[in-house]
Short mmCIF file of C-alpha atoms and ligand atoms in Angstrom, two decimals:
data_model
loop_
_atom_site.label_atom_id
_atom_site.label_comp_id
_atom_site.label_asym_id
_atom_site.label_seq_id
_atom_site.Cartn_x
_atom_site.Cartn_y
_atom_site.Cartn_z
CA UNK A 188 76.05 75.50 169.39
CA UNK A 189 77.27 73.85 172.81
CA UNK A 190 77.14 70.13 172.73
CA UNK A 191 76.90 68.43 175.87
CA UNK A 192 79.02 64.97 176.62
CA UNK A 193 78.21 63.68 179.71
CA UNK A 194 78.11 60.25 181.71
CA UNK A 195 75.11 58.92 182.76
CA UNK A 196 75.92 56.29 185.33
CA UNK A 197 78.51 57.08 187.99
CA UNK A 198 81.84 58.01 186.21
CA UNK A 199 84.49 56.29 184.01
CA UNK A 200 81.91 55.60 181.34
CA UNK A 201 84.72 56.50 178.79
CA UNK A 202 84.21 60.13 178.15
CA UNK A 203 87.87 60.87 177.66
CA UNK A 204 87.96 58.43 174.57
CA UNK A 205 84.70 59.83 173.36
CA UNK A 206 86.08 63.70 173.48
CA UNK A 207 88.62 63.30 171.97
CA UNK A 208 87.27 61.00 168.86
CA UNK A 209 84.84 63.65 168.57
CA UNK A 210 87.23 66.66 169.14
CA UNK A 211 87.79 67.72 165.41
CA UNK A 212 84.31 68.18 164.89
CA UNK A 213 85.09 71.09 167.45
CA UNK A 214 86.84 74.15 167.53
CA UNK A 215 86.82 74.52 171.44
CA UNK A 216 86.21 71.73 174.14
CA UNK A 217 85.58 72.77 177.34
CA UNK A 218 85.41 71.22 181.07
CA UNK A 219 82.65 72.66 183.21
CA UNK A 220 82.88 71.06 186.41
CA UNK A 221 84.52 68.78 188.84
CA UNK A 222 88.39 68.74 189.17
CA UNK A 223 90.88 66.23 189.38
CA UNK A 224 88.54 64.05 191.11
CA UNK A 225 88.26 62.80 187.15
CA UNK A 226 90.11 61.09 185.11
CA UNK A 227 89.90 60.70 181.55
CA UNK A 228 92.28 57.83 179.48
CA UNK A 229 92.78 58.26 175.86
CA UNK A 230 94.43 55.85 173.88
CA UNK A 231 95.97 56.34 170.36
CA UNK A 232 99.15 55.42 168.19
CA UNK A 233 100.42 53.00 171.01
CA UNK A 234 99.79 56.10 174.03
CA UNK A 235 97.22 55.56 176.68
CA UNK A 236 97.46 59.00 178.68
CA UNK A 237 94.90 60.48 181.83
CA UNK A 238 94.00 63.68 182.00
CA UNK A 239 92.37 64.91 185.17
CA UNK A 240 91.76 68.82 184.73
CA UNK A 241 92.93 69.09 181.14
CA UNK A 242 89.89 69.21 178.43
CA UNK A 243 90.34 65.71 176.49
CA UNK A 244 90.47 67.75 173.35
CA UNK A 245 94.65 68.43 174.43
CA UNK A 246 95.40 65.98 171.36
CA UNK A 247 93.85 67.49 168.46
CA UNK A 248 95.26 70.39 166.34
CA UNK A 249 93.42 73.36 166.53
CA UNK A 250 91.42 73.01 169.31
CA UNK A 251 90.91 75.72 171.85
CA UNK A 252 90.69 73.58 175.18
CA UNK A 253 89.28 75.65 178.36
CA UNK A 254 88.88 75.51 181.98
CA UNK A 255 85.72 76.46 183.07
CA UNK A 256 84.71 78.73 185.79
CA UNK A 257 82.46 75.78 187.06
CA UNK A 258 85.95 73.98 187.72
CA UNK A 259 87.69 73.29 190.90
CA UNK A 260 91.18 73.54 189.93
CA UNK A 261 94.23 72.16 191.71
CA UNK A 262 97.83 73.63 190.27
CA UNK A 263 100.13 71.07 191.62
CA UNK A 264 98.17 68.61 189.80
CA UNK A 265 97.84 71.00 186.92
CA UNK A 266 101.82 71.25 186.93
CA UNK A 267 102.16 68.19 187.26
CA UNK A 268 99.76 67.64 183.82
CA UNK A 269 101.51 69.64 182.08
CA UNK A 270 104.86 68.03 182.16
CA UNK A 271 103.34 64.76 182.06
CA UNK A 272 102.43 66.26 178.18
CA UNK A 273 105.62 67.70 177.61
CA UNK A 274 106.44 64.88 174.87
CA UNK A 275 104.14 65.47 172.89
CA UNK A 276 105.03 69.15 172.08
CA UNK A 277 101.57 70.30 172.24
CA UNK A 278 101.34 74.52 171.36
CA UNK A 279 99.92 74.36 175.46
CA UNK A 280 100.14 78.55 176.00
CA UNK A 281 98.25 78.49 173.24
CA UNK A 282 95.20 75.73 172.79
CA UNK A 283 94.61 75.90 177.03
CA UNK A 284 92.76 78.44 178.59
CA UNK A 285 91.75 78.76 182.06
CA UNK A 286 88.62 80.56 183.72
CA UNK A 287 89.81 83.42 185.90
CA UNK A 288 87.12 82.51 187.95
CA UNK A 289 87.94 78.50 188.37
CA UNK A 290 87.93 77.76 191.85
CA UNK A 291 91.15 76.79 193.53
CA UNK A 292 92.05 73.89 195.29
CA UNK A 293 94.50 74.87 198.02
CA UNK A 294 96.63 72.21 199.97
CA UNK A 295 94.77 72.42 203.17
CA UNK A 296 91.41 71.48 201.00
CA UNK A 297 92.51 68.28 200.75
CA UNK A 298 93.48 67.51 204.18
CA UNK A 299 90.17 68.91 205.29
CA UNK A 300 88.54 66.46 202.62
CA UNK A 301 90.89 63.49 204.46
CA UNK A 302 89.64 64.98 207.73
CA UNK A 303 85.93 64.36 206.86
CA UNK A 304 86.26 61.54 205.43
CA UNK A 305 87.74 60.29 208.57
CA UNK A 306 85.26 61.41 210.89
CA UNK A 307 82.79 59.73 208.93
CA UNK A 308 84.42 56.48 209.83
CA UNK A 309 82.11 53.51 208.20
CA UNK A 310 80.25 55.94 206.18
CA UNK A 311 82.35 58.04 204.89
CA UNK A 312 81.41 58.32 200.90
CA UNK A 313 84.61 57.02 199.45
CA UNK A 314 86.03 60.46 198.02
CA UNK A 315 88.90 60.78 195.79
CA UNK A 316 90.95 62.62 198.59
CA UNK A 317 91.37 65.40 196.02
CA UNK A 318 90.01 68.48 197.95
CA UNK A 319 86.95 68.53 195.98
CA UNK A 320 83.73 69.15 198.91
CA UNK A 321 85.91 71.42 200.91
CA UNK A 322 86.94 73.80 197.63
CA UNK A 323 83.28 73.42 196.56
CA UNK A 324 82.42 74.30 200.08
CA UNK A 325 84.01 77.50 200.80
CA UNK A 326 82.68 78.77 196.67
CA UNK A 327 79.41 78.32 198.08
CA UNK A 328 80.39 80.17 201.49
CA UNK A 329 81.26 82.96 199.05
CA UNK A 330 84.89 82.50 200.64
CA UNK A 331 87.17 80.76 198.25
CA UNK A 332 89.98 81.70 196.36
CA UNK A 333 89.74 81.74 192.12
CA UNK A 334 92.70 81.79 189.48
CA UNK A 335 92.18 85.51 188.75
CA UNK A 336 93.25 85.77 192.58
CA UNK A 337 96.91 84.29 191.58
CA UNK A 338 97.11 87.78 189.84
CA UNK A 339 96.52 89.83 192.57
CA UNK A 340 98.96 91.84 195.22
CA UNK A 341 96.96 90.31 197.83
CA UNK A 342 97.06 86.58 196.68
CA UNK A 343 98.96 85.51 200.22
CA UNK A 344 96.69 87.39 202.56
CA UNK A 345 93.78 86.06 201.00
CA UNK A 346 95.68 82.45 201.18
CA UNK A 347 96.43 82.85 205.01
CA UNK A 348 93.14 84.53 206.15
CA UNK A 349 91.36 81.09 204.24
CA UNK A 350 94.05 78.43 205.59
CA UNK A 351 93.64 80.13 209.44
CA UNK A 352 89.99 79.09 208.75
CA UNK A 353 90.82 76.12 207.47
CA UNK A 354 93.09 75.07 210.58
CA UNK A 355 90.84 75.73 212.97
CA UNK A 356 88.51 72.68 211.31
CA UNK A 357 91.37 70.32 211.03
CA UNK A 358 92.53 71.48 214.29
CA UNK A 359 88.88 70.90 215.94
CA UNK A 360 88.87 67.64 214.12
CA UNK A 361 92.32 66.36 215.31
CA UNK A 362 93.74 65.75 212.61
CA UNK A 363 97.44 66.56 211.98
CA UNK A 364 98.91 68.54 209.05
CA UNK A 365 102.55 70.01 210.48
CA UNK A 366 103.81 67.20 209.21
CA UNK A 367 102.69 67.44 205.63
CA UNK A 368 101.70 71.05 205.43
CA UNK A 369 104.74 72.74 205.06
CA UNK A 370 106.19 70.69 202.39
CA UNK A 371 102.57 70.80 200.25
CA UNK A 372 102.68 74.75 200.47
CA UNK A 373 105.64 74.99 198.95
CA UNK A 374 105.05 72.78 196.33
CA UNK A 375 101.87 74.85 195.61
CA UNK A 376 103.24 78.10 195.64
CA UNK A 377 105.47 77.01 192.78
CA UNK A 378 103.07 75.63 191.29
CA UNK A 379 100.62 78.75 191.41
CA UNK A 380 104.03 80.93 189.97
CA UNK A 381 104.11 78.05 187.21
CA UNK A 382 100.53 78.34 185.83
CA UNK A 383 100.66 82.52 185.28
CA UNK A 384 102.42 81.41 182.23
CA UNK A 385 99.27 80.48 180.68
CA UNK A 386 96.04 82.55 179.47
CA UNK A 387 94.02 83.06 182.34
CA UNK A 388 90.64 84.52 181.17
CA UNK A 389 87.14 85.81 181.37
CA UNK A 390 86.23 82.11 179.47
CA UNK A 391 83.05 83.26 179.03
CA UNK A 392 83.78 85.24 176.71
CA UNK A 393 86.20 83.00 174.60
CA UNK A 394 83.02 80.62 174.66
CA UNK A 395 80.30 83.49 173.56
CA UNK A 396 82.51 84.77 170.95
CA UNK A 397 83.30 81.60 169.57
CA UNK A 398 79.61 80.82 169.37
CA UNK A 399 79.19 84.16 167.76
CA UNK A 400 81.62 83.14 164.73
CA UNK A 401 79.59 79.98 164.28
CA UNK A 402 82.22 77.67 165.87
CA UNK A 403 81.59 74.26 167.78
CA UNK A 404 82.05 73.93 171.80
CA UNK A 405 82.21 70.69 172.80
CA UNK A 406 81.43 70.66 176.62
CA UNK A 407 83.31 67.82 178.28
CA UNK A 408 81.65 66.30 181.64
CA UNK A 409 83.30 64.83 184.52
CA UNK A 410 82.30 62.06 187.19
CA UNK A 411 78.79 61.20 186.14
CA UNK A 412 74.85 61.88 186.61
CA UNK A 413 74.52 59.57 189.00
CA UNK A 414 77.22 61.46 191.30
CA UNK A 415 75.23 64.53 190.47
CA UNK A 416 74.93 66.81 193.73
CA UNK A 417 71.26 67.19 193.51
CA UNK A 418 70.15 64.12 191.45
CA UNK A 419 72.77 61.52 192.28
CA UNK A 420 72.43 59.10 195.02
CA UNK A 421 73.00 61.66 198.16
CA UNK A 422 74.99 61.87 200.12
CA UNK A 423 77.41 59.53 198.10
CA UNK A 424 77.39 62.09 195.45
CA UNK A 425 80.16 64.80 194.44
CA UNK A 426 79.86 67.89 194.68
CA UNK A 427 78.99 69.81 191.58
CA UNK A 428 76.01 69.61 188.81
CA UNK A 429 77.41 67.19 186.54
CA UNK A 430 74.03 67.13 184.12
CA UNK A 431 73.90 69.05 180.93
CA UNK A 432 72.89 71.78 182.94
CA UNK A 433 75.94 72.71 184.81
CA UNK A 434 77.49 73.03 181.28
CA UNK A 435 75.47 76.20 181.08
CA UNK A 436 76.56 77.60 184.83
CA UNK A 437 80.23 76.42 183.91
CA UNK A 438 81.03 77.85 181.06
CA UNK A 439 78.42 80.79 180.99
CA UNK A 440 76.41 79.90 177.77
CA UNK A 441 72.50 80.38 177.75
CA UNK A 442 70.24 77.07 177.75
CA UNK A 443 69.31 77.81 174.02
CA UNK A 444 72.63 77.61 173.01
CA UNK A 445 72.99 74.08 174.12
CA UNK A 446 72.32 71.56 170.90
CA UNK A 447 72.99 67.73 171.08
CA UNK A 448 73.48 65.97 174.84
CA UNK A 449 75.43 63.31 174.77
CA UNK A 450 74.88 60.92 176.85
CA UNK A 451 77.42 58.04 177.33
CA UNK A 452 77.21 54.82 179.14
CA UNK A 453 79.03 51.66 179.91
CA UNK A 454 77.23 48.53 178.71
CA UNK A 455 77.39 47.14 182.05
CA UNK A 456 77.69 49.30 185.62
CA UNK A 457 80.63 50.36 187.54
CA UNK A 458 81.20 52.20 190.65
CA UNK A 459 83.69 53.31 193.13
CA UNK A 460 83.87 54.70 196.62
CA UNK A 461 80.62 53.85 198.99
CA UNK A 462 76.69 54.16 198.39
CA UNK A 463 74.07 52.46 197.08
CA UNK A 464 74.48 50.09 193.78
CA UNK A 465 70.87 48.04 192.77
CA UNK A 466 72.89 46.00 190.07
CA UNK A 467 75.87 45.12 191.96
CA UNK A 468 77.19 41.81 191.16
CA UNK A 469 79.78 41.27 194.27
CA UNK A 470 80.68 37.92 193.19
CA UNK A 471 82.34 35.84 190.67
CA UNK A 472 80.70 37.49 187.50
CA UNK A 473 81.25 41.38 188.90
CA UNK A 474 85.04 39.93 189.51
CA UNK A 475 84.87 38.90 185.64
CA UNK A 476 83.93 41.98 184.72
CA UNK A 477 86.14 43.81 186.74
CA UNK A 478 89.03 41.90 185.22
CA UNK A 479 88.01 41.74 181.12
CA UNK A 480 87.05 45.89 181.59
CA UNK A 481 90.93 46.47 183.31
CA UNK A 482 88.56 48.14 185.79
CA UNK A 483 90.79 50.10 188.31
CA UNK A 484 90.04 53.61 188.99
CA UNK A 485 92.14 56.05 186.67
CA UNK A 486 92.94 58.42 189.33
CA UNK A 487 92.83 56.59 192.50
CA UNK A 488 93.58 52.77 191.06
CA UNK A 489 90.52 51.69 193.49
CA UNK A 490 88.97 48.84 192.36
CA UNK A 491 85.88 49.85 190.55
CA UNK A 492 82.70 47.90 191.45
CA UNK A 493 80.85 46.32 188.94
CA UNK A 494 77.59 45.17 187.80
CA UNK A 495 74.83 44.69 185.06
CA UNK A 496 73.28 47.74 183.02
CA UNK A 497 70.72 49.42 185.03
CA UNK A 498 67.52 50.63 182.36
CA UNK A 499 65.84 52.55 185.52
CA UNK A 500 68.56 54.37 186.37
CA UNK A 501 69.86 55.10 182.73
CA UNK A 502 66.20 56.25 181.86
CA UNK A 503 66.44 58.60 184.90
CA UNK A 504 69.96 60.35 183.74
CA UNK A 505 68.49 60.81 180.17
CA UNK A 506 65.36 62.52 181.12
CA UNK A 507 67.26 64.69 183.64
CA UNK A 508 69.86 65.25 180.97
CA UNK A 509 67.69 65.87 178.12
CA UNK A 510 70.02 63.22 176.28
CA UNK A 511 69.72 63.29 172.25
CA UNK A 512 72.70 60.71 171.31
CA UNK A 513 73.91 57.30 173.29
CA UNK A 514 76.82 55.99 173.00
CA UNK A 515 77.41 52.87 174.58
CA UNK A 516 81.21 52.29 175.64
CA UNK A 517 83.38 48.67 176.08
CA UNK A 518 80.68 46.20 174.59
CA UNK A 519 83.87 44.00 174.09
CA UNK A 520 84.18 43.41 177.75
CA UNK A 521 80.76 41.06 177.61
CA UNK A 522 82.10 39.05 174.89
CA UNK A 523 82.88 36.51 176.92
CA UNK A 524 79.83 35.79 178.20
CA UNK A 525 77.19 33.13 177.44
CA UNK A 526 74.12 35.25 178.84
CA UNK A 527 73.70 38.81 180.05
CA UNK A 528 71.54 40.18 182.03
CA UNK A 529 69.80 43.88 182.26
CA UNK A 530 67.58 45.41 185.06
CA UNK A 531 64.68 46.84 183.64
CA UNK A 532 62.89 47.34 186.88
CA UNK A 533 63.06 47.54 190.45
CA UNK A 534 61.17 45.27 192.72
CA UNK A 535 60.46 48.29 195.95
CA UNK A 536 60.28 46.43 199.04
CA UNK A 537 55.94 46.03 199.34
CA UNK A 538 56.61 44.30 196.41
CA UNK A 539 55.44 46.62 193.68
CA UNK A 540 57.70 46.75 190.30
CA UNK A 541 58.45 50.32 189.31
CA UNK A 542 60.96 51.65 186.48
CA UNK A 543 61.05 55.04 188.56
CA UNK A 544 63.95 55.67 191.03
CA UNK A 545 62.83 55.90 194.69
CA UNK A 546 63.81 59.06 196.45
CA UNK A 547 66.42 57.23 198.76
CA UNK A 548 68.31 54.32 197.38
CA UNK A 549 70.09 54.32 200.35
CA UNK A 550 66.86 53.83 202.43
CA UNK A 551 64.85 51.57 199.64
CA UNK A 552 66.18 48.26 198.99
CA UNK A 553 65.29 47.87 195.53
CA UNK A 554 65.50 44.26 193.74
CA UNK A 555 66.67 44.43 189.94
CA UNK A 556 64.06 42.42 187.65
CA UNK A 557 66.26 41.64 185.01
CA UNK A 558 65.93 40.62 181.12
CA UNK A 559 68.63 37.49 180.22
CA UNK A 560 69.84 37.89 176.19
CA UNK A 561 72.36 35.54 174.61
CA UNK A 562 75.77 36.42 174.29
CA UNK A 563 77.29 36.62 171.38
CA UNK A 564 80.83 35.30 172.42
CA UNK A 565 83.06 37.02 169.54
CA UNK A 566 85.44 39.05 169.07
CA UNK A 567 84.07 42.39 167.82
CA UNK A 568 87.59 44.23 167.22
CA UNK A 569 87.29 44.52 163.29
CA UNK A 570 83.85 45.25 162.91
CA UNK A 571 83.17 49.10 161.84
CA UNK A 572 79.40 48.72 161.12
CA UNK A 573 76.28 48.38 163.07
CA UNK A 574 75.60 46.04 159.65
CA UNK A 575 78.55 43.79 160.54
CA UNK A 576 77.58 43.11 164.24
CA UNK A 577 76.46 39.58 165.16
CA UNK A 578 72.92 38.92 165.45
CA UNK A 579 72.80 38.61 169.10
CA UNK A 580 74.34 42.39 169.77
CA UNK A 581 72.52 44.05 166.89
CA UNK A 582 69.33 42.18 168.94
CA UNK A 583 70.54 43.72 172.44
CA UNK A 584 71.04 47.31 170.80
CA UNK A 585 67.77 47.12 169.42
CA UNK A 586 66.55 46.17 172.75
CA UNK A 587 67.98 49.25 174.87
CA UNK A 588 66.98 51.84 172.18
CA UNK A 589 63.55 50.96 171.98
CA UNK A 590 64.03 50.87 175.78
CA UNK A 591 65.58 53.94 176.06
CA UNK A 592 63.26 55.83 173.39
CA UNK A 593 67.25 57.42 171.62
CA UNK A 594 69.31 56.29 168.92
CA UNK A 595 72.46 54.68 169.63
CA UNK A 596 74.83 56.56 167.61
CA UNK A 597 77.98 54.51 168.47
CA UNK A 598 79.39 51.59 170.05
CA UNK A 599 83.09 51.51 171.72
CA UNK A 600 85.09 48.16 171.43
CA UNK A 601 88.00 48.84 172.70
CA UNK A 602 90.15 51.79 174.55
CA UNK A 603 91.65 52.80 171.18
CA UNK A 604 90.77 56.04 169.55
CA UNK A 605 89.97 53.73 166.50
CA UNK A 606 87.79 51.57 168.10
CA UNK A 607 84.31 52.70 167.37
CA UNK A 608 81.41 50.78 165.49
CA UNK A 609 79.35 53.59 163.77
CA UNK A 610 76.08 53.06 162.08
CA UNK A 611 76.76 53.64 158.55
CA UNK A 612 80.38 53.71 157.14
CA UNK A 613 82.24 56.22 157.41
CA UNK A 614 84.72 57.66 154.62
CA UNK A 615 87.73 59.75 155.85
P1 LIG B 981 86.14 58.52 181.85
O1 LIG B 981 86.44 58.97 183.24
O2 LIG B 981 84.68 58.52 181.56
O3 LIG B 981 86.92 59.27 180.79
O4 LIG B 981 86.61 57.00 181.77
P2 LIG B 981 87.96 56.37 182.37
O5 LIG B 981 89.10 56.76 181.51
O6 LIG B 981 88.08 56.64 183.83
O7 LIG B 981 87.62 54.83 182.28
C1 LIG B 981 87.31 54.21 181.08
C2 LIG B 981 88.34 53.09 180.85
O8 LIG B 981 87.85 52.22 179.84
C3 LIG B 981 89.68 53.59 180.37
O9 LIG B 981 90.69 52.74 180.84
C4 LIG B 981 89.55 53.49 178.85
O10 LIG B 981 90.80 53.34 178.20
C5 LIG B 981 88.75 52.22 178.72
N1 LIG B 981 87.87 52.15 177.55
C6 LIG B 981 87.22 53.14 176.90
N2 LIG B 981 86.42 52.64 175.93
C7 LIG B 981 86.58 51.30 175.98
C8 LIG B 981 85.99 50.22 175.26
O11 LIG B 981 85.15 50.38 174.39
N3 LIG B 981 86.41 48.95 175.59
C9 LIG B 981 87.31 48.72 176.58
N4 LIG B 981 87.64 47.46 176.84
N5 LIG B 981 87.88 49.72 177.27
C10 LIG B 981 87.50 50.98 177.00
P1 LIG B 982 85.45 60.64 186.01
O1 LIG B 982 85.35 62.03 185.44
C1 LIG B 982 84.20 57.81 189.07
C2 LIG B 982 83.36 59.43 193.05
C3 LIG B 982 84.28 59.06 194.18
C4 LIG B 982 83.32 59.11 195.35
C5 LIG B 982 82.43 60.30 194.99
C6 LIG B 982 82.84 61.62 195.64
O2 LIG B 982 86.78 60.00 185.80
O3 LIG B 982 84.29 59.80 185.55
P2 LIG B 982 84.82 63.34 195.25
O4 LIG B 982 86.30 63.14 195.20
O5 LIG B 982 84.24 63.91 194.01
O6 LIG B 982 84.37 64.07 196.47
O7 LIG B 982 84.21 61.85 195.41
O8 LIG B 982 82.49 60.42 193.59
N1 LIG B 982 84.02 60.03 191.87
C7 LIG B 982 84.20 59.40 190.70
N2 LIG B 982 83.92 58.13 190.35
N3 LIG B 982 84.71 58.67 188.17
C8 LIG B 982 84.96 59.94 188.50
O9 LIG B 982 85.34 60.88 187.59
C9 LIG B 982 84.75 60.36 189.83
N4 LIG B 982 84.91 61.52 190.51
C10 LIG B 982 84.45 61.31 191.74
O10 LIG B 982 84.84 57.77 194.00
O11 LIG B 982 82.53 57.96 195.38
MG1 LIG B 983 87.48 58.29 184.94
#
């Protein structure tokens, strides 16, 4: 079976730390989508490391860890991954596989993805700068380049014809890349030589045949639903399927092979980059947040924006999903507070309450009703147990599952690998 982890409000919900307490359950873990727009912190045994393209399952022995074809793929930032992991001695030619069909970022993706943004001007969605839309762009326009190309005799004609196209857009927008171009083609030519070191593959086939022998894929999501292309709040969106669905289209498994989703969320809201936020608190509490979750983009250090836990919106990404688990992430971070709040509705301007998400939020100015519960102001970093939980959390878990209609399966309390309150004990 395939099992689905994905994030359900819009990125950073934790998934790396998830993945990779989950990994040895797994034999593979797989990326399906996005690029190094993500970025995914583990901590354990004193590290914290962030992976951007690299499957969060790196850490674990024995794990096959793949690339999907669904992936946008950078190789300077995949170079520079890989000798950011060089300490740990990690058998990398061996546990790593990449889709031959991956899309590849090329320098001049980025720039175009700068040159958008800029002509935006005010609203301009906030992208990571990484390349992503354009590389997404020209795989739609059934023009882009894919890692098997890196293999061919005709990799730099292929290159030239697409960065000739690419010039003419830049050059049409004004925007200037002599300057930086020369320097970021070299750097990704070397980069390109560097990765032919490593499998590239038909993935699909790693993933079917692993299936075949009865072994466990764990299919890692990036950015989350919310961001989704088709179902995320457009145009501030990214630009792949980031739902359970693009797990199947990423990695080339059926839809009956897919078993649990699941679906992970922060116990409050955070965002970053531009569009619409219902729950945003942009004032002293969201600044309390913001400084009790450390909550600072992990691949752009952007101040993430923060608010309280959004029940319409969550209830939208798990029916879209098809979500079987939650797993709600840094609980700790609302320790210190005496009451906290969740939106269980939204007020729609005529004044009608509604727990459905209106087509636009860009266009509808929704008003969060919200439910207060106590805090329960303690410290929750030795307790292991949903048993040992004070009254006031096990009261507010309670709350969102019957809310949510889906167990809770486990509760994060801090960044640490360690740091997970499960419902029943578990023996090692
Ligand atoms: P991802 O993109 O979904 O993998 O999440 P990020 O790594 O971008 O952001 C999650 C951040 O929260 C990281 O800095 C994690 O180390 C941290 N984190 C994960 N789980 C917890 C938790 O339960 N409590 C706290 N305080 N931090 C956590
Ligand atoms: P992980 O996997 C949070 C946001 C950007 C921007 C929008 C479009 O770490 O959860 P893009 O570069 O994709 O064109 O940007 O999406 N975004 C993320 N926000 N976490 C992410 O990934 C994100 N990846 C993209 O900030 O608003
Ligand atoms: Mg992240």
């Amino acid at each position: 079976m395939v099992d689905v982890l994905l994030g359900l409000q819009w990125g950073d919900e934790g998934k790396g730390k998830i993945v990779d307490v989950l990994a040895p359950q797994y034999q593979v873990v797989a990326r399906f989508q996005g690029g190094p727009n993500a970025g995914h912190t583990l901590e354990f045994d004193g590290f914290k490391h962030v992976l951007h393209q690299i499957p969060s399952g790196i850490f674990r022995n024995d794990i096959l860890n793949i690339i999907g074809n669904g992936v946008v793929l950078d190789p300077v930032v995949f170079k520079k991954e890989i000798d950011g992991l060089a300490k740990f001695n990690l058998p990398l030619t061996q546990n790593l596989q990449i889709s031959k069909k991956a899309s590849i970022i090329l320098p001049t993706h980025r720039l175009l993805d700068a040159a958008y943004e800029q002509a935006k001007g005010e609203s301009k969605i906030g992208s990571t700068l990484r390349g992503i839309g354009p590389t997404y762009q020209d795989k739609v326009a059934r023009q882009g380049m894919r890692v098997g190309d890196i293999l061919s005799p005709n990799f730099a004609d292929k290159y030239n014809k697409l960065v000739a196209l690419h010039k003419v857009i830049l050059d049409q927008n004004n925007f200037d890349y002599a300057s930086v171009l020369p320097q970021a083609e070299e750097d990704f030519f070397a980069a390109v030589e560097f990765m032919k070191q490593f499998s590239l593959t038909d993935s699909e086939y790693a993933v079917n045949n692993a299936l075949t022998d009865g072994r466990k894929v764990l299919a890692e999501g990036a950015q989350g639903s919310l961001l989704d292309l088709d179902f995320g709040s457009y145009p501030f969106v990214t630009s792949s399927s980031t739902m359970s669905a693009g797990a199947c289209t990423g990695l080339g498994v059926a839809p009956g092979q897919i078993g649990e989703v699941f679906g992970i969320f922060k116990a409050y809201c955070t965002r970053v980059g531009s569009g619409p936020f219902p729950t945003e608190l942009d004032n002293e509490v969201g600044e309390k947040i913001r400084q009790e979750g450390r909550e600072f983009g992990a691949t752009t250090g952007r101040s993430r924006r923060c608010g309280w836990l959004d029940l319409p919106a969550l209830k939208y990404t798990i029916m879209i999903n098809g979500v079987t688990q939650l797993i709600m992430m840094k609980v700790d971070v609302l320790n210190i507070f005496d009451e906290i709040e969740v939106c269980t509705h939204y007020q729609l301007p005529d004044g009608t309450v509604t727990e459905q998400m209106p087509y636009d939020l860009c266009d509808t100015a929704v008003t969060p009703v919200y439910k207060t519960f106590k805090g329960w102001r303690s410290d929750l970093a030795n307790i292991r147990t949903f048993d040992e939980m004070p009254a006031e959390l096990a009261d507010y878990v309670q709350f969102l599952e019957e809310a949510l209609g889906l167990p809770i399966s486990f509760i994060s309390t801090s960044p640490d690998r360690e740091a997970i309150i499960h419902r029943q004990a578990v023996t090692a």
